[in-house]
Coordinates of C-alpha atoms and ligand atoms in Angstrom, one line a residue:
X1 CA 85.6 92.6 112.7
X2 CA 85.6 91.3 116.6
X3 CA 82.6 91.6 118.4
X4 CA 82.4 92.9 122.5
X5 CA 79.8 90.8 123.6
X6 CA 78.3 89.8 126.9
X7 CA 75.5 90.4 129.6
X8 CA 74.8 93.8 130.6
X9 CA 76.9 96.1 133.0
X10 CA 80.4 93.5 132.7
X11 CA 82.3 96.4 131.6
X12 CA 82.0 96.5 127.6
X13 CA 81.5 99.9 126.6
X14 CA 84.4 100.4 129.3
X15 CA 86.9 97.6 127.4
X16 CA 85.3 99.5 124.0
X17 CA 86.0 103.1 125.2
X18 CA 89.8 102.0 126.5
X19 CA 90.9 99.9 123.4
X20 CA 89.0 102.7 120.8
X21 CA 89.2 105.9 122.7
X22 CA 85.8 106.5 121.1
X23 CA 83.3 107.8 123.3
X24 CA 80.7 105.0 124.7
X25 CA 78.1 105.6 127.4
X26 CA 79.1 103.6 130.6
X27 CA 77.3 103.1 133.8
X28 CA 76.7 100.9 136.4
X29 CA 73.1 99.2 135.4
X30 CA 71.6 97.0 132.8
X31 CA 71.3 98.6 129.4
X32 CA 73.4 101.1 129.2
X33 CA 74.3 100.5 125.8
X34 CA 71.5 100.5 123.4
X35 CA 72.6 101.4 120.3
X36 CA 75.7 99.3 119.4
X37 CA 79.0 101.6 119.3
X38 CA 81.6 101.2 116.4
X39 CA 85.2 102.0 116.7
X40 CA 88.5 101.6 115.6
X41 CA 91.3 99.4 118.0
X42 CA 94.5 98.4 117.2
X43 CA 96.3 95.1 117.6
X44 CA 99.8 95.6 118.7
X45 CA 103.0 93.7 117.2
X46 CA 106.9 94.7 117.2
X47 CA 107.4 96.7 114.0
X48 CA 110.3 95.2 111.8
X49 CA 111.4 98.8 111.2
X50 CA 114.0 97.8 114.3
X51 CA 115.0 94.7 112.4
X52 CA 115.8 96.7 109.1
X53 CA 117.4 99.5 111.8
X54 CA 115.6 102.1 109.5
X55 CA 113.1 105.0 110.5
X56 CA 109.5 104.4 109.1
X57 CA 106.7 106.0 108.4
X58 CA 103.7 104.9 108.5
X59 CA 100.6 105.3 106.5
X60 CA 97.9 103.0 107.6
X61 CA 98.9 102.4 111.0
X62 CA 100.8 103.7 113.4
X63 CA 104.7 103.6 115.0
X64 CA 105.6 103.9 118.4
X65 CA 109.8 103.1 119.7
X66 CA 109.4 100.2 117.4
X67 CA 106.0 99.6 118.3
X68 CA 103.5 98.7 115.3
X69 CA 99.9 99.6 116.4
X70 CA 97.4 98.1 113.2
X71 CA 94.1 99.4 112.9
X72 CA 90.9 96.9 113.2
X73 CA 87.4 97.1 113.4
X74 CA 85.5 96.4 117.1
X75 CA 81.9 96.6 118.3
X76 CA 80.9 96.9 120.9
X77 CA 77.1 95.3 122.1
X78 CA 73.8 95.9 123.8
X79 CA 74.0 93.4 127.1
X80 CA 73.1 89.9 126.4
X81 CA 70.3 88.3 129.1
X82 CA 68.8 84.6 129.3
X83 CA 66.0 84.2 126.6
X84 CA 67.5 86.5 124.3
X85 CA 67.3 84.3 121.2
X86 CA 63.3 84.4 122.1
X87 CA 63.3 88.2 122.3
X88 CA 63.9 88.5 125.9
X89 CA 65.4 92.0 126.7
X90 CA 67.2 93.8 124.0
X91 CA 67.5 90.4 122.4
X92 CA 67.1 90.1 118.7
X93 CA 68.6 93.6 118.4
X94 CA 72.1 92.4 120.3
X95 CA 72.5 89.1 117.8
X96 CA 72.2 91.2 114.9
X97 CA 74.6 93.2 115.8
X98 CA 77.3 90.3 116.0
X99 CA 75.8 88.7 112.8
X100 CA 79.0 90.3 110.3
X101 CA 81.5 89.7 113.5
X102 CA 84.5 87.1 112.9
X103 CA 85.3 86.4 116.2
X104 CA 84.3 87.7 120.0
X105 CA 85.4 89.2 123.1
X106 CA 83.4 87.9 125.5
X107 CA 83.4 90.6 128.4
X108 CA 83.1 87.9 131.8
X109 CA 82.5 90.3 135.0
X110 CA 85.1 87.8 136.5
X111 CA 84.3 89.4 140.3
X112 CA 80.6 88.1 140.0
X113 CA 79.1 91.6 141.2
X114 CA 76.7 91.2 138.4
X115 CA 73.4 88.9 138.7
X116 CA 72.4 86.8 135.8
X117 CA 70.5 89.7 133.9
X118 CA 73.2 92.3 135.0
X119 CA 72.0 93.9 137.8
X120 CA 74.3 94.7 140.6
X121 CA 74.6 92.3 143.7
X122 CA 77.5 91.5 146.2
X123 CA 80.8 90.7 144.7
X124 CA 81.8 87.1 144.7
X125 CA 77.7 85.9 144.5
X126 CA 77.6 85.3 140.8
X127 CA 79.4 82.9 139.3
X128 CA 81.0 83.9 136.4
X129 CA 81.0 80.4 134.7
X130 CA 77.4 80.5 134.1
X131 CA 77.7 83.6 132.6
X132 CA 79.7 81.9 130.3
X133 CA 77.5 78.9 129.6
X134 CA 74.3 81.1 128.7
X135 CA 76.1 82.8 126.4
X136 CA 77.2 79.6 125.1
X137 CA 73.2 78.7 124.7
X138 CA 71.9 81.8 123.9
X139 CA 74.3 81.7 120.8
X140 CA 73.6 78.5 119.3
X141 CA 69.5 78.5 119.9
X142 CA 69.8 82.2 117.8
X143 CA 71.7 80.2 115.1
X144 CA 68.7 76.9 115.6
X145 CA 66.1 80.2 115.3
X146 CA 67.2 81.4 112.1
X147 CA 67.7 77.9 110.7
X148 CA 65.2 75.5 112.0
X149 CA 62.0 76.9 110.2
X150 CA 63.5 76.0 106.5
X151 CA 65.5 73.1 107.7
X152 CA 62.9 70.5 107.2
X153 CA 63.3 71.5 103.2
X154 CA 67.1 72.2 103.3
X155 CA 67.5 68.7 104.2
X156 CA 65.2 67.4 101.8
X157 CA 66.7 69.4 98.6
X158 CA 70.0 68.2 99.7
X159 CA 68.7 64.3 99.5
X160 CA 66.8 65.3 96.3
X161 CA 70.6 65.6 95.4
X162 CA 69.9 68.8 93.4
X163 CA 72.3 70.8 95.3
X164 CA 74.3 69.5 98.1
X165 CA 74.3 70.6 102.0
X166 CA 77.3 72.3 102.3
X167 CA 76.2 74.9 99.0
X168 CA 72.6 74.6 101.0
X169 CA 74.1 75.6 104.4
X170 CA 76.5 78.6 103.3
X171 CA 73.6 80.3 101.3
X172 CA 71.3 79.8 104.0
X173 CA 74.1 81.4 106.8
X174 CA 75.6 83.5 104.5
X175 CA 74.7 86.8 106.6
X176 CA 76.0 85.5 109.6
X177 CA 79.5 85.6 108.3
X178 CA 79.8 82.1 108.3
X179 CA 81.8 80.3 105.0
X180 CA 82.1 77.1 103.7
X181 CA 85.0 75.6 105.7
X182 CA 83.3 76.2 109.1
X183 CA 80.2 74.3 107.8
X184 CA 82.4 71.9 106.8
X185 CA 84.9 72.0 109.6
X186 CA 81.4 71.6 112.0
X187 CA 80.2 68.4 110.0
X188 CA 83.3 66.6 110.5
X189 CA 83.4 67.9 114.1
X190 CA 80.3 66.1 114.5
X191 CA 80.1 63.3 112.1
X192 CA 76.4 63.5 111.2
X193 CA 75.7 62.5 107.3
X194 CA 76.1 64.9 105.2
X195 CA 73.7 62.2 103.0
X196 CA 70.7 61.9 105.0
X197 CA 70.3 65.0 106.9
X198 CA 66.5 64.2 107.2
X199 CA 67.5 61.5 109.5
X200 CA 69.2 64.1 111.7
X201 CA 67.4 64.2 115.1
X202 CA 66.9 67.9 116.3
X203 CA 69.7 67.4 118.8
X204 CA 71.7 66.4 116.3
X205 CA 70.9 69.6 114.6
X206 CA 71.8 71.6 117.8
X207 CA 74.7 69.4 118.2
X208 CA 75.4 70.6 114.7
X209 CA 74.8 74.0 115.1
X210 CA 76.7 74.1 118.7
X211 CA 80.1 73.0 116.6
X212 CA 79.0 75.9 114.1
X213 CA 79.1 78.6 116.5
X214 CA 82.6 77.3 117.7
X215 CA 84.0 77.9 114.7
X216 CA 82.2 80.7 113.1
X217 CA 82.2 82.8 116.0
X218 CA 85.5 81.4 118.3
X219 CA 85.3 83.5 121.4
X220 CA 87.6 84.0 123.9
X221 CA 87.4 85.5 127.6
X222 CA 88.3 88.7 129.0
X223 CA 87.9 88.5 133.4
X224 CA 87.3 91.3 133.5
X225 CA 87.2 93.3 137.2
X226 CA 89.9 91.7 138.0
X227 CA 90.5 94.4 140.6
X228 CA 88.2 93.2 142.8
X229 CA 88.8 90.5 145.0
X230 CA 86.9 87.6 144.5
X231 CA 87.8 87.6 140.8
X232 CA 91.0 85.5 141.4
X233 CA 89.5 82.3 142.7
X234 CA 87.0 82.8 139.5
X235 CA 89.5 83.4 137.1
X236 CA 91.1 79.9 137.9
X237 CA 87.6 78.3 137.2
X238 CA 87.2 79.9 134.0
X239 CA 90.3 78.8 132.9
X240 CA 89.2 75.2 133.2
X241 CA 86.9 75.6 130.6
X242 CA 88.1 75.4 126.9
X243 CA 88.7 78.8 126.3
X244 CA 91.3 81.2 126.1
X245 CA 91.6 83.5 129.1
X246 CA 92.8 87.0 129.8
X247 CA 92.7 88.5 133.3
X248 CA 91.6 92.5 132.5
X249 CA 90.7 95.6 134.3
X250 CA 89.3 97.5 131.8
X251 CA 88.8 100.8 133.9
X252 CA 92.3 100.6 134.4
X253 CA 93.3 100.9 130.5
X254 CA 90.8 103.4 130.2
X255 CA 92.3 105.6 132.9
X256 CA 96.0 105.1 131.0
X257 CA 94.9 105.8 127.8
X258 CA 92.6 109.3 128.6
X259 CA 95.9 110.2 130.5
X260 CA 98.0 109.1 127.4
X261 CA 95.8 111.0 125.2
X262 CA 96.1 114.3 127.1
X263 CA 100.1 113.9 127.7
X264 CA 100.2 113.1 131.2
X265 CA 101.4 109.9 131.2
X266 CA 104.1 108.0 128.4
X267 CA 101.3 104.9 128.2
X268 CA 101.7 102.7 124.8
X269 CA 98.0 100.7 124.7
X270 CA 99.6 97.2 126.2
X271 CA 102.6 98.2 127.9
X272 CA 103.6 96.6 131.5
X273 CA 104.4 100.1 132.9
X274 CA 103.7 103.8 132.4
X275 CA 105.7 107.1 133.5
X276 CA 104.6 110.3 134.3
X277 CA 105.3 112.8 132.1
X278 CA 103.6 115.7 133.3
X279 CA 103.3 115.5 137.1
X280 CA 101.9 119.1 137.4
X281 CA 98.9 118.4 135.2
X282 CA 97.7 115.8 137.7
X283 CA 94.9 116.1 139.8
X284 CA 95.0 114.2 143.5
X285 CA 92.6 112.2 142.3
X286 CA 94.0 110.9 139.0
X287 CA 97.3 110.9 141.0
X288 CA 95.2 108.4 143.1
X289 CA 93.9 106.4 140.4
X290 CA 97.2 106.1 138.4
X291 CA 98.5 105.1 141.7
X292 CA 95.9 102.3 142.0
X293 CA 96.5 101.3 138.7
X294 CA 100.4 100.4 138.9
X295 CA 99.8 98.8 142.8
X296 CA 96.7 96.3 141.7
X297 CA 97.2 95.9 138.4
X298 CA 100.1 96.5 136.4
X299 CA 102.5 95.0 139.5
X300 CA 100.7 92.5 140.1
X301 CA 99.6 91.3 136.3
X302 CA 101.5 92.9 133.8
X303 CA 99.1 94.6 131.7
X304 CA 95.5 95.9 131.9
X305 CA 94.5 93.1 129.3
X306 CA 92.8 95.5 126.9
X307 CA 95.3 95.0 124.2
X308 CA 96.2 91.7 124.8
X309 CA 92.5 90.4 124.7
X310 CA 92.8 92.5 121.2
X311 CA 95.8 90.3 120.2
X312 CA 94.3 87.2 121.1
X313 CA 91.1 87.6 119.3
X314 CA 93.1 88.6 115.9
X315 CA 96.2 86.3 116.3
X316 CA 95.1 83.3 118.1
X317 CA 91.5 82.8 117.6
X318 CA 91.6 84.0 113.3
X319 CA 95.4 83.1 113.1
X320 CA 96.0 86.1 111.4
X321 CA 99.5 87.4 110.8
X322 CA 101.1 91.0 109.6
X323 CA 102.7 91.8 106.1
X324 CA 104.5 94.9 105.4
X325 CA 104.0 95.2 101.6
X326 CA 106.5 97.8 99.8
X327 CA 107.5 98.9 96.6
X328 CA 111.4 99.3 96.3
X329 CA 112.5 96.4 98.5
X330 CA 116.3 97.8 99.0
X331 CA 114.8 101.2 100.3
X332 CA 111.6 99.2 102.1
X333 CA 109.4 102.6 100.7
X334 CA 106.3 102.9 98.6
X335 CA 106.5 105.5 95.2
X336 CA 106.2 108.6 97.9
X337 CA 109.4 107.4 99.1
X338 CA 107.8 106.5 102.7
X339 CA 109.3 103.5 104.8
X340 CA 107.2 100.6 105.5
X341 CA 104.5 102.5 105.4
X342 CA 101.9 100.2 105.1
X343 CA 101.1 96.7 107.4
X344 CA 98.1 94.8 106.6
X345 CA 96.6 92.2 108.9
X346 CA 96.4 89.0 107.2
X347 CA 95.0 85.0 107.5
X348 CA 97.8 82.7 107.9
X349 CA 97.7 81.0 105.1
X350 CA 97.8 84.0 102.6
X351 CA 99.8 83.6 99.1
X352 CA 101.9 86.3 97.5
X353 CA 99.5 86.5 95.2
X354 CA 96.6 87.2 97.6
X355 CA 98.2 89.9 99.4
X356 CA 98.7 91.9 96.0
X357 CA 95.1 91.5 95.3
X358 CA 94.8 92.5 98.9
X359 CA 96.5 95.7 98.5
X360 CA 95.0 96.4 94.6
X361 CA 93.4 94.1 92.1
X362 CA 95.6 95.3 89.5
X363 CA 98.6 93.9 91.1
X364 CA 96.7 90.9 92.0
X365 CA 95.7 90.4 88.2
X366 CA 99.0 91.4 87.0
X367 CA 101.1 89.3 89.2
X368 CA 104.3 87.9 87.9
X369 CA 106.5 87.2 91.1
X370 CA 107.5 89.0 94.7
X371 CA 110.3 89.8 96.6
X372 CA 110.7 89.4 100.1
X373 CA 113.0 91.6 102.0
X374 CA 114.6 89.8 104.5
X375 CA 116.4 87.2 102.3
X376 CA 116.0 89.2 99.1
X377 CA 114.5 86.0 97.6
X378 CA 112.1 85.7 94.7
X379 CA 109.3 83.9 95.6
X380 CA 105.5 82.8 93.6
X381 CA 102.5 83.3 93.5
X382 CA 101.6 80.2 95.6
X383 CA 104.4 81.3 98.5
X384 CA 102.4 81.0 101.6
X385 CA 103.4 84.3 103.9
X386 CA 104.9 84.3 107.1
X387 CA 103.9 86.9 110.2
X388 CA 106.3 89.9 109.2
X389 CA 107.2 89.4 105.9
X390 CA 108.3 92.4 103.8
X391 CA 107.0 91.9 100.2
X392 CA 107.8 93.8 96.7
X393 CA 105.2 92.4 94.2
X394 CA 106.2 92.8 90.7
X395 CA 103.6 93.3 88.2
X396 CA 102.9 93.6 84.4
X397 CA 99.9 96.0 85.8
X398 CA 100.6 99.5 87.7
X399 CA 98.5 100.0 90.8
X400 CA 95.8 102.5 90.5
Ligands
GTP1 N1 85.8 97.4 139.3 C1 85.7 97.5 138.0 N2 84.6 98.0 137.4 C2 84.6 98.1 136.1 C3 85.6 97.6 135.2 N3 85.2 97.8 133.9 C4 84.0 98.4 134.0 N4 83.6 98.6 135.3 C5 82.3 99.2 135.7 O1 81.2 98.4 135.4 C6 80.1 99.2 135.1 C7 79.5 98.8 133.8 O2 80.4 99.3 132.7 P1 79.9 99.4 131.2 O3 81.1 99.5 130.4 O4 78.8 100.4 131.0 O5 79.2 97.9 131.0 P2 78.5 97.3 129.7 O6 78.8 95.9 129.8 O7 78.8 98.1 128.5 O8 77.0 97.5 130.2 P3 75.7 97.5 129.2 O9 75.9 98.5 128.1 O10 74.6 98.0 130.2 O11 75.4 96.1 128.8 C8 80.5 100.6 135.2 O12 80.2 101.1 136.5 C9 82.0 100.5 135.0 O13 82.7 101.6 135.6 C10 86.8 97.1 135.9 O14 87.7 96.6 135.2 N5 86.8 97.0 137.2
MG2 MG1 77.6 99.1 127.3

């Protein structure tokens, strides 16, 4: 699941709304959102039905002139304000919400027409790299909240050598979605002793729980407002900082995809252009506004963003990758006789054998060997998948 987070009124019910097309209260103050909003997104990737040169037909996700659109799980946030991890504004009740998230779109308002608690002020007075910053703090003094209380006799059980840090740690931070290899990924970041951790200093525990949040929670940055102008100069200095950035005008997507939605336009979430399709059903205004849309943004940078912050969050910062898992691997169809009708989105790093208990445990369990399409070749249980492999598992055990 990939969190929307940031500080109030930056546009994330807006990016939410566009890349969901679930309704989400948006206005232009502080607090809009209260209650976070759930929805479904998609993550767009070239469907291998034009590789095969087949006609699919899709089950769990959806095909569009060769376009595979995956369904994942966003959220999208209350607004975020300085002092949050003590309580300050909706606080307590924003980190929650991003506890179970695997990784975050961090929503910067890259125009700086926001102050520092989200109220509007003249665009080009707030500097969107602070934003960026307190985010950065606010994050990691939630994670030294939950922690620091029980810390003192975490580190002294782990010395007693009854049960060691690491089993210590993941227990304790279980909840917040964070597993073993990011503890131990943020240990060796830091090289504190994993031995002594009484001897730790409590800015070595920051220091620790800093590298924590890096990996637990990698975030990258959508500018968004790129429309306006003093968002350009901005968006080169966020891109100094070690992040991945994508310039975005959410507004924008969300005016393509209502129009999409009601046949207007031929708009694909993440394409560089968009026709009109039903000229007549246009009123000046949206004429306007689509107008607006291909002049200042599409031209100019190829996409709203939307999808490709999607993209990023789910390829780049989890490394996932997409499987197409069939039954008959000459026809490429399940036992209904459909066509690739199923992709699942997948950690680099899967095995044959973890995408069938993926799809069922029973072909997990029952595992004897896989196919994969594209070379017809057998391959293990231990075969480490690539991004678009087709895959017939064979199994002593029937699914379902
Ligand atoms: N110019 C411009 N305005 C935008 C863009 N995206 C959102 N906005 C505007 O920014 C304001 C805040 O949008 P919301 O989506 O409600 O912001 P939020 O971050 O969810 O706000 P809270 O829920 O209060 O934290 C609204 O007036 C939006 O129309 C954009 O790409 N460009
Ligand atoms: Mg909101």
């Amino acid at each position: 699941m990939c969190g929307i987070v940031g500080k109030p009124n930056t546009g994330k019910s807006t990016f939410f709304s566009a890349a969901t097309l679930a309704p989400a209260e948006i206005a232009n103050y502080p607090f809009t959102t209260i209650k976070p909003n759930r929805g479904i997104g998609y993550i767009r990737t070239p469907c291998v039905c034009t590789e095969f040169n087949v006609k699919d037909n899709p089950k769990n996700s959806l095909c569009m002139d060769g376009i595979r659109l995956i369904p994942v799980e966003l959220i999208d946030c209350a607004g975020l304000v300085p002092g949050a991890w003590q309580g300050r504004g909706l606080g307590n009740q924003f980190l929650d919400e991003i506890r179970k998230a695997d990784a975050l779109i961090h929503i910067v308002d890259a125009a700086g027409a926001t102050d520092s608690e989200g109220r509007l002020c003249k665009p080009g007075t707030r500097d969107p790299v602070e934003d960026v910053k307190f985010l950065e703090t606010e994050m990691t003094m939630w994670f030294a909240q939950i922690l620091k209380r029980d810390w003192p006799k975490l580190a002294r059980t782990a010395e007693s050598g009854t049960e060691d840090l690491l089993t210590l740690l993941e227990e304790r931070l279980s909840g917040l979605a964070i597993r073993r290899a990011h503890i131990f990924d943020a240990l060796r970041k830091t090289e504190l002793s994993e031995e002594k951790p009484t001897a730790w200093s409590e800015e070595d525990l920051i220091r620790f729980l800093d590298a924590l949040r890096k990996t637990s929670k990698p975030m990258l940055l959508a500018a968004n407002k790129i429309d306006l102008p003093p968002a350009e100069d901005n968006l080169e200095r966020l891109k100094e900082l070690n992040y991945i950035v994508v310039p975005c005008c959410a507004e924008a997507e969300l005016v393509l995809r209502r129009a999409a939605e009601k046949g207007l336009v031929n708009y694909k979430p993440g394409d560089c252009n968009f026709t009109v399709t039903k000229p007549e059903g246009l009123t000046e205004a949206q004429k306007k506004a689509l107008q607006m849309v291909q002049e200042k943004i599409l031209q100019k940078l190829e996409s709203t963003g939307v999808q490709e912050a999607v993209n990023m969050a789910f390829f780049k910062l989890l490394n996932m990758i997409v499987v197409y898992p069939v039954e008959d691997v000459e026809h490429l169809t399940d036992h209904e006789g459909r066509v690739l009708p199923d992709a699942y989105v997948v950690p680099y790093g899967t095995t044959a054998r973890q995408l069938a208990y993926t799809v069922h445990t029973d072909l997990g369990e029952g595992f004897i060997y896989a196919v994969e399409a594209h070379e017809k070749k057998r391959i293990g249980e231990n075969h480490v998948l690539k991004d678009r492999d087709v895959v017939s598992i064979i199994s002593a055990k029937k699914r379902g």
